[in-house]
Coordinates of C-alpha atoms in Angstrom, one line a residue:
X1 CA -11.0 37.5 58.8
X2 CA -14.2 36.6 57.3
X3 CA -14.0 39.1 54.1
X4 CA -10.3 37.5 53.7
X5 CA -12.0 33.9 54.0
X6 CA -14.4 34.9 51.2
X7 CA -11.8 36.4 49.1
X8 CA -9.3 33.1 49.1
X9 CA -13.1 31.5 48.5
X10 CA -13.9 33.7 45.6
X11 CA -10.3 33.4 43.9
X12 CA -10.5 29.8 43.9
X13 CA -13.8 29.6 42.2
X14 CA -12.0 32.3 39.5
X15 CA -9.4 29.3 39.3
X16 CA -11.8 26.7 38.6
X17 CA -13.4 29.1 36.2
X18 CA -10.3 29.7 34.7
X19 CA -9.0 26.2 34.4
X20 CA -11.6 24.8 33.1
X21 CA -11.9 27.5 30.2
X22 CA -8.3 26.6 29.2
X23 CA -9.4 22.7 29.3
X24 CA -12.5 24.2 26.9
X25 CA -10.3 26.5 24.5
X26 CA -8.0 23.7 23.8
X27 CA -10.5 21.0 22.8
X28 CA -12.4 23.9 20.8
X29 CA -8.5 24.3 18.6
X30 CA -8.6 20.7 18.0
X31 CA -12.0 20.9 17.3
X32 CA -11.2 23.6 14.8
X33 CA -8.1 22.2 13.2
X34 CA -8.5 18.7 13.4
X35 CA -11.8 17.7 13.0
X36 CA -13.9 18.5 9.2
X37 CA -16.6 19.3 8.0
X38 CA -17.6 15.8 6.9
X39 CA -16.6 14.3 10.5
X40 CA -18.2 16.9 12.2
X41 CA -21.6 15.7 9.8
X42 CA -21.0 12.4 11.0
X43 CA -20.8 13.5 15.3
X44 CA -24.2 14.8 14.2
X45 CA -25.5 12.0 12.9
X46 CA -23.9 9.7 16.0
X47 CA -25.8 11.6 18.3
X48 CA -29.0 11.5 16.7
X49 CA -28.8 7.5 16.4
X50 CA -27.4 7.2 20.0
X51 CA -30.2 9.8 21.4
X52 CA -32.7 7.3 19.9
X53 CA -30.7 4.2 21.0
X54 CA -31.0 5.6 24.6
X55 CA -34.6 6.7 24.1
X56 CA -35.0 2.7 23.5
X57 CA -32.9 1.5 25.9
X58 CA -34.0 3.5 28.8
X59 CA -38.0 2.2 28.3
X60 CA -36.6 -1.3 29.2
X61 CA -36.7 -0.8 32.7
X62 CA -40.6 0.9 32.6
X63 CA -42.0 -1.7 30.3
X64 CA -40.1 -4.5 32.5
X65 CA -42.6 -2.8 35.7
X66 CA -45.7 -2.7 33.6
X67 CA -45.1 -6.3 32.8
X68 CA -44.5 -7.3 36.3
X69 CA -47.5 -4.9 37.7
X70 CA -49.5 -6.9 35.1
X71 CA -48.2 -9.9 36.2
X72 CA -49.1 -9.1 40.1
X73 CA -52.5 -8.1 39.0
X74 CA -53.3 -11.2 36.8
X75 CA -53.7 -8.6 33.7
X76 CA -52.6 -11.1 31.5
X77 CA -53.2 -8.5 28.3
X78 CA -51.3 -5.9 30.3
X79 CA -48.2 -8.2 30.6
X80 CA -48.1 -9.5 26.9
X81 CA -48.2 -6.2 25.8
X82 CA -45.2 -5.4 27.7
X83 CA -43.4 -8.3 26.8
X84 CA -44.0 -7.8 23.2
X85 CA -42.9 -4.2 23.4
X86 CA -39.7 -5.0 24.7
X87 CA -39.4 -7.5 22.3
X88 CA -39.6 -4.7 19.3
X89 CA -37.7 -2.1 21.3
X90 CA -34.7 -4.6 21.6
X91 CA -34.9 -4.8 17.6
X92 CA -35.0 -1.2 17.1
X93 CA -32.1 -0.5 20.0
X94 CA -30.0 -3.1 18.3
X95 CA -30.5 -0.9 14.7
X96 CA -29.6 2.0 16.5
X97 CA -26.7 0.8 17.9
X98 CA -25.2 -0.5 14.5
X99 CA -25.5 2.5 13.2
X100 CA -24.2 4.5 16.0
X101 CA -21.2 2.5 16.1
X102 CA -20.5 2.5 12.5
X103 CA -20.5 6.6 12.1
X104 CA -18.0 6.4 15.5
X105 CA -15.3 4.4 13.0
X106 CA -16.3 7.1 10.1
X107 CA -15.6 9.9 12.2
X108 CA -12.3 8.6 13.7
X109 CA -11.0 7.8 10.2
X110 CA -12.0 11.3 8.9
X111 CA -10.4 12.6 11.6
X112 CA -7.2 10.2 11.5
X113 CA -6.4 11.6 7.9
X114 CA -7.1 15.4 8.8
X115 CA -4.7 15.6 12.2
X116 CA -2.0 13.7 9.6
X117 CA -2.4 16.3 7.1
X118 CA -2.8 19.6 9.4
X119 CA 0.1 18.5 11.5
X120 CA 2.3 18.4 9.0
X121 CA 1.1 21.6 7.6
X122 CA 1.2 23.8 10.7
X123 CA 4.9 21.9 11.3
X124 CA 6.3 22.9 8.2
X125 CA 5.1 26.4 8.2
X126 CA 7.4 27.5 10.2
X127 CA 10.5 28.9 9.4
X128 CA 13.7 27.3 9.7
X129 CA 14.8 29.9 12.2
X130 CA 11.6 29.5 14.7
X131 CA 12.5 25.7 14.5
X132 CA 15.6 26.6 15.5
X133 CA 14.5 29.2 18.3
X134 CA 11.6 27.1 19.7
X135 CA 13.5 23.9 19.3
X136 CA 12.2 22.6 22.6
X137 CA 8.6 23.2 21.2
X138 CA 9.0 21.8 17.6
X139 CA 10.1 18.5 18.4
X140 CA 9.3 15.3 17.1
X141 CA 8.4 13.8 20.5
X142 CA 6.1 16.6 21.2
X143 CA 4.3 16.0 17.9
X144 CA 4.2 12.4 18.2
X145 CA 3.0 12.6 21.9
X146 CA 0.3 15.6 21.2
X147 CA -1.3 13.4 18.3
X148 CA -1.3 10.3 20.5
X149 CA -3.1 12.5 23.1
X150 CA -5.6 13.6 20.8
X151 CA -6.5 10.3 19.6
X152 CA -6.9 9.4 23.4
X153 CA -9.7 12.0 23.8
X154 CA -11.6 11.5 20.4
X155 CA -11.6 7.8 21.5
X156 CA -12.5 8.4 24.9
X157 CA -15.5 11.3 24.0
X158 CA -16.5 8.6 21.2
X159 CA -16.8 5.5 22.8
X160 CA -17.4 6.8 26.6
X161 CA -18.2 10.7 26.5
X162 CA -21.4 10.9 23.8
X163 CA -22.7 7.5 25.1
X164 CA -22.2 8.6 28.8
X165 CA -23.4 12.3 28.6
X166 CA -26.8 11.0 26.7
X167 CA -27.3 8.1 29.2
X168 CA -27.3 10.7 32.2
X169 CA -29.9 13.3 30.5
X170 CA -31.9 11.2 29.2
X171 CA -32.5 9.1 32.5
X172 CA -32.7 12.3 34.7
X173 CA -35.2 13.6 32.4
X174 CA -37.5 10.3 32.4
X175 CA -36.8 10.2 36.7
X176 CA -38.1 14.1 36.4
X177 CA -41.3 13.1 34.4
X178 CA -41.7 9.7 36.7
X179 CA -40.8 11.2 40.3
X180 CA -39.7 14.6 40.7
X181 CA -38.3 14.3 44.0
X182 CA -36.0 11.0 42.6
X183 CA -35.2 13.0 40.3
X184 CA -33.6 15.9 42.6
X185 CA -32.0 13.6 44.7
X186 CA -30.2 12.6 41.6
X187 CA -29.5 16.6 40.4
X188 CA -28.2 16.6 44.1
X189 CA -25.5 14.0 43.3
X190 CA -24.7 15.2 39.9
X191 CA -23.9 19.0 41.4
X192 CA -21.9 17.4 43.7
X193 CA -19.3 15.9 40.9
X194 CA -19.5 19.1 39.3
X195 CA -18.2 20.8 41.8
X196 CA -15.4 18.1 42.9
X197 CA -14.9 18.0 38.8
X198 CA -13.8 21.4 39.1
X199 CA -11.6 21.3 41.8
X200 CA -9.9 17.9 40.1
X201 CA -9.5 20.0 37.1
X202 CA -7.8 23.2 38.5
X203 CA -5.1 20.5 40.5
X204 CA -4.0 18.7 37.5
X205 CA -3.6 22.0 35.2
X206 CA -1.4 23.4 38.0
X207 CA 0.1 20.6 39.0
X208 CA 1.0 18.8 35.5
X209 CA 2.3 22.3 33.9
X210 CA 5.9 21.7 35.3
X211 CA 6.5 18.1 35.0
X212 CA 5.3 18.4 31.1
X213 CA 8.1 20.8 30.9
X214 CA 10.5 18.6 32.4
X215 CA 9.2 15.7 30.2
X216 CA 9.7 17.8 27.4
X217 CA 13.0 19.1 27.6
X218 CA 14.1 15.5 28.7
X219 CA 12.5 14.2 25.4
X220 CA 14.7 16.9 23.7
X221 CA 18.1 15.8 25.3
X222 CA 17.1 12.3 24.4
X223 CA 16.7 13.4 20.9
X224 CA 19.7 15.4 20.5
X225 CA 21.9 12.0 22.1
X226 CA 20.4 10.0 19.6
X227 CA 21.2 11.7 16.1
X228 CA 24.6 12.8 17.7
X229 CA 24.9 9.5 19.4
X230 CA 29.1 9.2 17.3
X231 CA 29.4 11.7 19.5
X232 CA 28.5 10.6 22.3
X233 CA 30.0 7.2 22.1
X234 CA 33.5 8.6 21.1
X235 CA 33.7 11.3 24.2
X236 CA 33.2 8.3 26.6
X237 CA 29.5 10.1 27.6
X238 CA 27.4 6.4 26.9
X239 CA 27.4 5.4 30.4
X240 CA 26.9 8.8 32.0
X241 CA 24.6 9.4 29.5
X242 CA 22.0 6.8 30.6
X243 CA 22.8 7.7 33.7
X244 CA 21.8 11.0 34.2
X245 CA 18.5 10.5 32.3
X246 CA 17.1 7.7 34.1
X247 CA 18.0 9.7 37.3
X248 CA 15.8 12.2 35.5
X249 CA 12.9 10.4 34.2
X250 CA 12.6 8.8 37.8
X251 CA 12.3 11.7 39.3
X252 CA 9.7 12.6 37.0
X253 CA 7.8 9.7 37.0
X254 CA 7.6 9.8 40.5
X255 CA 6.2 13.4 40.8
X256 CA 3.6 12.0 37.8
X257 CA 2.8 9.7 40.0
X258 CA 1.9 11.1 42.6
X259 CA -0.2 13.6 41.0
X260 CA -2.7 10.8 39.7
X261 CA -2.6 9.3 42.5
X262 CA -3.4 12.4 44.6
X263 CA -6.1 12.8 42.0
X264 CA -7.3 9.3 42.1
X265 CA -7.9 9.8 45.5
X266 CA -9.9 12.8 45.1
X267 CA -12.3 11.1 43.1
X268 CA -13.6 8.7 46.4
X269 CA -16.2 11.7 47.0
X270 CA -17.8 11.5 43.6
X271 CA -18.0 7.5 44.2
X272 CA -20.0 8.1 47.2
X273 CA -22.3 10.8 46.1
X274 CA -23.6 8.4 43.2
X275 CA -24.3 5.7 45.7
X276 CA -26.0 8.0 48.3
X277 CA -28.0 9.4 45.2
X278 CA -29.3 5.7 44.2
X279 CA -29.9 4.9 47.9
X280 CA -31.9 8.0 47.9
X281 CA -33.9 7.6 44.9
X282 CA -34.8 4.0 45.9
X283 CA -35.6 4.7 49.6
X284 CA -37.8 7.2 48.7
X285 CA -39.5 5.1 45.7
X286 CA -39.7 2.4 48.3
X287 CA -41.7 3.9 50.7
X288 CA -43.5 5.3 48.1
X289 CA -44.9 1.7 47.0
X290 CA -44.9 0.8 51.2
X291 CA -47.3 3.4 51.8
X292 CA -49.9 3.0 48.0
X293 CA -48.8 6.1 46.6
X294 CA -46.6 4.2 43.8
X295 CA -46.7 0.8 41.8
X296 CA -44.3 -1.2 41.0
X297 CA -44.3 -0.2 37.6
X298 CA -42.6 3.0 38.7
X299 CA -40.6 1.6 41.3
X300 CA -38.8 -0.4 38.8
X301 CA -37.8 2.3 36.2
X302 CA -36.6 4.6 39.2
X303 CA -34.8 2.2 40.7
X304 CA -33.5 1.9 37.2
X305 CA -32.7 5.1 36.0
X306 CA -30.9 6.3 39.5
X307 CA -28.6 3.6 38.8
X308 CA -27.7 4.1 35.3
X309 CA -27.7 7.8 36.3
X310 CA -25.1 7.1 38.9
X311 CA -23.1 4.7 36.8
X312 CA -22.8 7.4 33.6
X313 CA -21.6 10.2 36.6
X314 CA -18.7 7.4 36.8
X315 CA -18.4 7.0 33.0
X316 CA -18.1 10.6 33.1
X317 CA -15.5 11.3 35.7
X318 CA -13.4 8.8 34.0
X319 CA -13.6 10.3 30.5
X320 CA -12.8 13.5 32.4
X321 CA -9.8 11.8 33.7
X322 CA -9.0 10.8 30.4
X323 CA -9.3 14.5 28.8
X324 CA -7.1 15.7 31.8
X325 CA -4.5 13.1 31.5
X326 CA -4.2 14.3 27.4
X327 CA -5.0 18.2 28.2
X328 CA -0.9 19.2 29.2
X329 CA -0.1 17.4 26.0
X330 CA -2.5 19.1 24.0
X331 CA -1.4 22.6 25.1
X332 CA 2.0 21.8 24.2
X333 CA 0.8 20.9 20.6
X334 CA -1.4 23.7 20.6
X335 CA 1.4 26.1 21.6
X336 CA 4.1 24.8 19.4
X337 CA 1.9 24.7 16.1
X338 CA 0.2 27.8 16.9
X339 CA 3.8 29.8 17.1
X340 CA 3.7 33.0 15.0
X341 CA 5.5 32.6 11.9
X342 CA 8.0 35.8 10.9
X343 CA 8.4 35.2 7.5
X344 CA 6.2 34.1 5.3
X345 CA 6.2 33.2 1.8
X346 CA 4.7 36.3 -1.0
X347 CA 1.5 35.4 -2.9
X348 CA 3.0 35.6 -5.8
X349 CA 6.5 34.1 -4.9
X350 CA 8.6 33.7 -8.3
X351 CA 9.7 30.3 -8.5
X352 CA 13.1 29.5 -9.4
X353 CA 13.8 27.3 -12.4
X354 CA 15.4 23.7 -11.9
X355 CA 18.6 24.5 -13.6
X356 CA 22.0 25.8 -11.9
X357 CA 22.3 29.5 -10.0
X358 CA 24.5 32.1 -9.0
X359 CA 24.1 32.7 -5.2
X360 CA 25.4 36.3 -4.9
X361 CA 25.9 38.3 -1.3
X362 CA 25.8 42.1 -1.7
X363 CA 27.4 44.5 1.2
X364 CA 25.9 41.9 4.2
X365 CA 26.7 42.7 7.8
X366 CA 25.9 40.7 10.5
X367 CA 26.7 41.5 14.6
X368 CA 25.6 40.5 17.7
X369 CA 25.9 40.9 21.6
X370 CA 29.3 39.5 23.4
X371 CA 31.1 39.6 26.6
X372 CA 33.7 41.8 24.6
X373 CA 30.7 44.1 24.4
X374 CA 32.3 46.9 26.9
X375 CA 35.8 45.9 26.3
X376 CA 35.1 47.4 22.8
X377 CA 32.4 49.5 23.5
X378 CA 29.7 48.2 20.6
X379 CA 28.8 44.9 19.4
X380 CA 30.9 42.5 17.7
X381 CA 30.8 42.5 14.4
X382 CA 30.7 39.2 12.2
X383 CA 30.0 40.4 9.4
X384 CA 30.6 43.6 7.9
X385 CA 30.0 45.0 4.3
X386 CA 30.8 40.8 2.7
X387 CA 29.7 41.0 -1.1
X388 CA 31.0 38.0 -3.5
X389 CA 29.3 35.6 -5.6
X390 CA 29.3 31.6 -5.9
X391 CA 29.0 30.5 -9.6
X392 CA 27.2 27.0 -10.5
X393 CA 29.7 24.3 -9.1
X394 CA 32.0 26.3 -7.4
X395 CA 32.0 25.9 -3.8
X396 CA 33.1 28.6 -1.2
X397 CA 34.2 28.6 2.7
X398 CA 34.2 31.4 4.9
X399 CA 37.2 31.4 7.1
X400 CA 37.5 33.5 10.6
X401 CA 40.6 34.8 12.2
X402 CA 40.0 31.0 14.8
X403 CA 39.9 29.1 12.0
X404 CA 35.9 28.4 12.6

C-alpha cells in the first residue's frame, strides 16, 4: 500500500513537472516568434532600470528606522542624515521609474508590430488544402483570440510580472543580509506557493484542454452561420440556430466557470502562507527588539520587507493566474501556426507573367474511398485519364453523371 501511495505521489509530481514545462515551452515560442531583437534590447534594459528602482525603493523602509532610532536617541545628525537620504533616494526612484515605464510602452509597441506581421506570415503559409484540412485550427477566431491572449500576458509580465518578481528577490535578499531567520521564515512561505503554484497549474492545463475545444469548434459553427447566414435564413434554421448555440455556450460557460472558480478557491492557502510568513517575521523581529538584541532601525525594514515580500507572492499568483487563463489559448495558436506545411513554394519558383494563360490538364486521375468500395471491389474513381485545355477567355464545366 505504501509503495502504491508513493507511486500515485511520484506520478503527480511528474504531472506538475510536466505541466508546467508545457506552460514554459509555450511562452518560450512566443518568445521566439513574437518578440525581436530590439524588444528583447529593451526587456533588458527594463530590468536594469527597475532592479535599480527597487534597490531605491526597498532602502526606504531602513533609512525610515535609522531616522526614527536617531530620533529615539536624540542623534539629531543621525536623523537628518536619514531624512536627507530619503529625500535623494525618492529623486533617483522617481528617475528610475520614468524610465522603466517608458521602455515597458517601447517594448509593447515593438512587440505589437511583430505578432501583426508573424501572424499573418505563419497564417498564410499554409496551403490552401491544410486550411481546408485543419479548418477548426485556422480560424479567424482562433487567431484573433490567441493574439488577444498574448497581449494579456506581455501586459501582465510587464506591468505585474518583472516589477513583482524583482520586488520579492530583492527584499528576501536585504531580510537575508538583515535577519537571517526573517528571512527563512519568508523562503518558508514562498516554497509553500510554489508548491500550491504547481498543483494550480497541472488543474487548469487538464481541466481547460476540453472546454477550449468545445469553445473552438463552437467559434467555428458560428463562423460558418455567419458567411452562409442566406442560407440559413432561407432553410427556416435562424431561430434553431441561436438556439442550439446558446444551449451550447451555456454549457460551456458554466464548466469555465467552475474551473476558475475551483481554482480561485485553491488559491486561499497561498493567502494564508503570506500572512503567517509576515506574522512570523515580525514576531520574531519583535522579540528581538523586546529582549536588546535588535533596534528599531532593523525592526522597521523587516517588518517592511516581510510585507512587501508577502504582497509580491500575491502579485505573483495573480500574474500566474493571468498566464494560465491565456496558456489554452496560446497552445491553440501555437498548434495551428506551427502545422507542417506539405507544399511549399521552390527557391527559384518561375513567376508567371501578368498576361492571359492556357490552363492545360494532361491524363489526371483522381479516386478516393466510398461505401461502393466492396460493392465494386476498388475505389471509386473520379477522375480517370481527363486531359483538355482552357484557352484565355474560354470558360469550362465539368459535368458528372448527377449532374454535380
Amino acid at each position: 500500500m505504501e509503495e502504491d501511495e508513493a507511486v500515485v505521489s511520484g506520478s503527480k509530481l511528474t504531472d506538475y513537472v510536466g505541466s508546467m514545462r508545457a506552460t514554459v515551452q509555450v511562452l518560450s515560442w512566443c518568445w521566439k516568434e513574437f518578440v525581436n531583437a530590439r524588444a528583447r534590447g529593451f526587456i533588458v534594459h527594463l530590468i536594469f532600470w527597475s532592479f535599480l528602482g527597487h534597490i531605491v525603493s526597498l532602502s526606504y523602509p531602513f533609512l525610515m528606522g535609522v531616522g526614527i532610532d536617531g530620533l529615539i536617541r536624540h542623534h539629531a545628525a543621525t536623523a537628518l542624515a536619514a531624512s536627507a537620504f530619503t529625500a535623494l533616494a525618492y529623486g533617483a526612484g522617481s528617475m528610475f521609474e520614468w524610465r522603466a515605464g517608458r521602455l515597458i510602452e517601447l517594448t509593447l509597441g515593438e512587440n505589437l508590430m511583430t505578432l501583426e506581421r508573424r501572424v499573418n506570415e505563419l497564417f498564410f503559409s499554409k496551403e490552401l488544402g491544410l486550411h481546408l484540412e485543419e479548418g477548426g485550427k485556422l480560424t479567424q477566431e482562433n487567431m484573433e483570440k490567441g493574439v488577444n491572449r498574448f497581449n494579456s500576458v506581455q501586459h501582465s509580465l510587464l506591468f505585474m510580472g518583472v516589477d513583482s518578481s524583482l520586488s520579492l528577490l530583492l527584499s528576501w535578499s536585504m531580510l537575508t543580509v538583515l535577519s537571517p531567520m526573517a528571512s527563512l521564515i519568508v523562503s518558508v512561505a514562498v516554497a509553500g506557493n510554489l508548491l500550491v503554484s504547481l498543483h494550480l497549474n497541472r488543474f487548469i492545463t487538464i481541466a481547460m484542454d476540453p472546454v477550449e475545444r468545445r469553445f473552438r469548434a463552437l467559434a467555428r459553427r458560428r463562423g460558418e452561420r455567419w458567411l452562409g447566414v442566406e442560407r440559413v435564413v432561407t432553410s427556416g434554421r435562424a431561430l434553431a440556430e441561436v438556439r442550439e448555440m446558446d444551449q451550447e455556450f451555456d454549457s460551456m460557460l458554466r464548466e469555465d466557470r467552475k474551473i476558475w472558480l475551483t481554482y480561485i478557491r485553491g488559491t486561499i492557502p497561498r493567502t494564508i502562507l503570506s500572512g503567517l510568513s509576515v506574522t512570523g517575521a515580525g514576531l520574531y523581529a519583535g522579540y528581538q527588539v523586546w529582549a536588546g538584541h535588535m533596534t528599531m532601525a532593523s525592526l522597521i525594514p523587516i517588518l517592511t520587507w516581510a510585507g512587501i515580500a508577502s504582497q509580491q507572492m500575491r502579485f505573483l499568483a495573480r500574474c500566474e493566474r493571468e498566464i494560465n487563463w491565456c496558456s489554452p489559448s496560446l497552445k491553440s495558436l501555437q498548434a495551428a501556426l506551427t502545422l507542417l506545411t506539405r507544399v511549399s513554394e521552390p527557391a527559384h519558383a518561375v513567376e508567371l507573367a501578368d498576361a492571359p494563360v492556357i490552363v492545360e490538364f494532361d491524363n489526371v486521375c483522381h479516386s478516393y474511398d466510398h461505401a461502393r468500395r466492396h460493392a465494386l471491389g476498388h475505389q471509386v474513381d473520379v477522375l480517370a485519364g481527363l486531359s483538355f485545355k482552357i484557352e484565355p477567355g474560354e470558360k469550362v464545366a465539368l459535368v458528372g453523371p448527377s449532374g454535380a
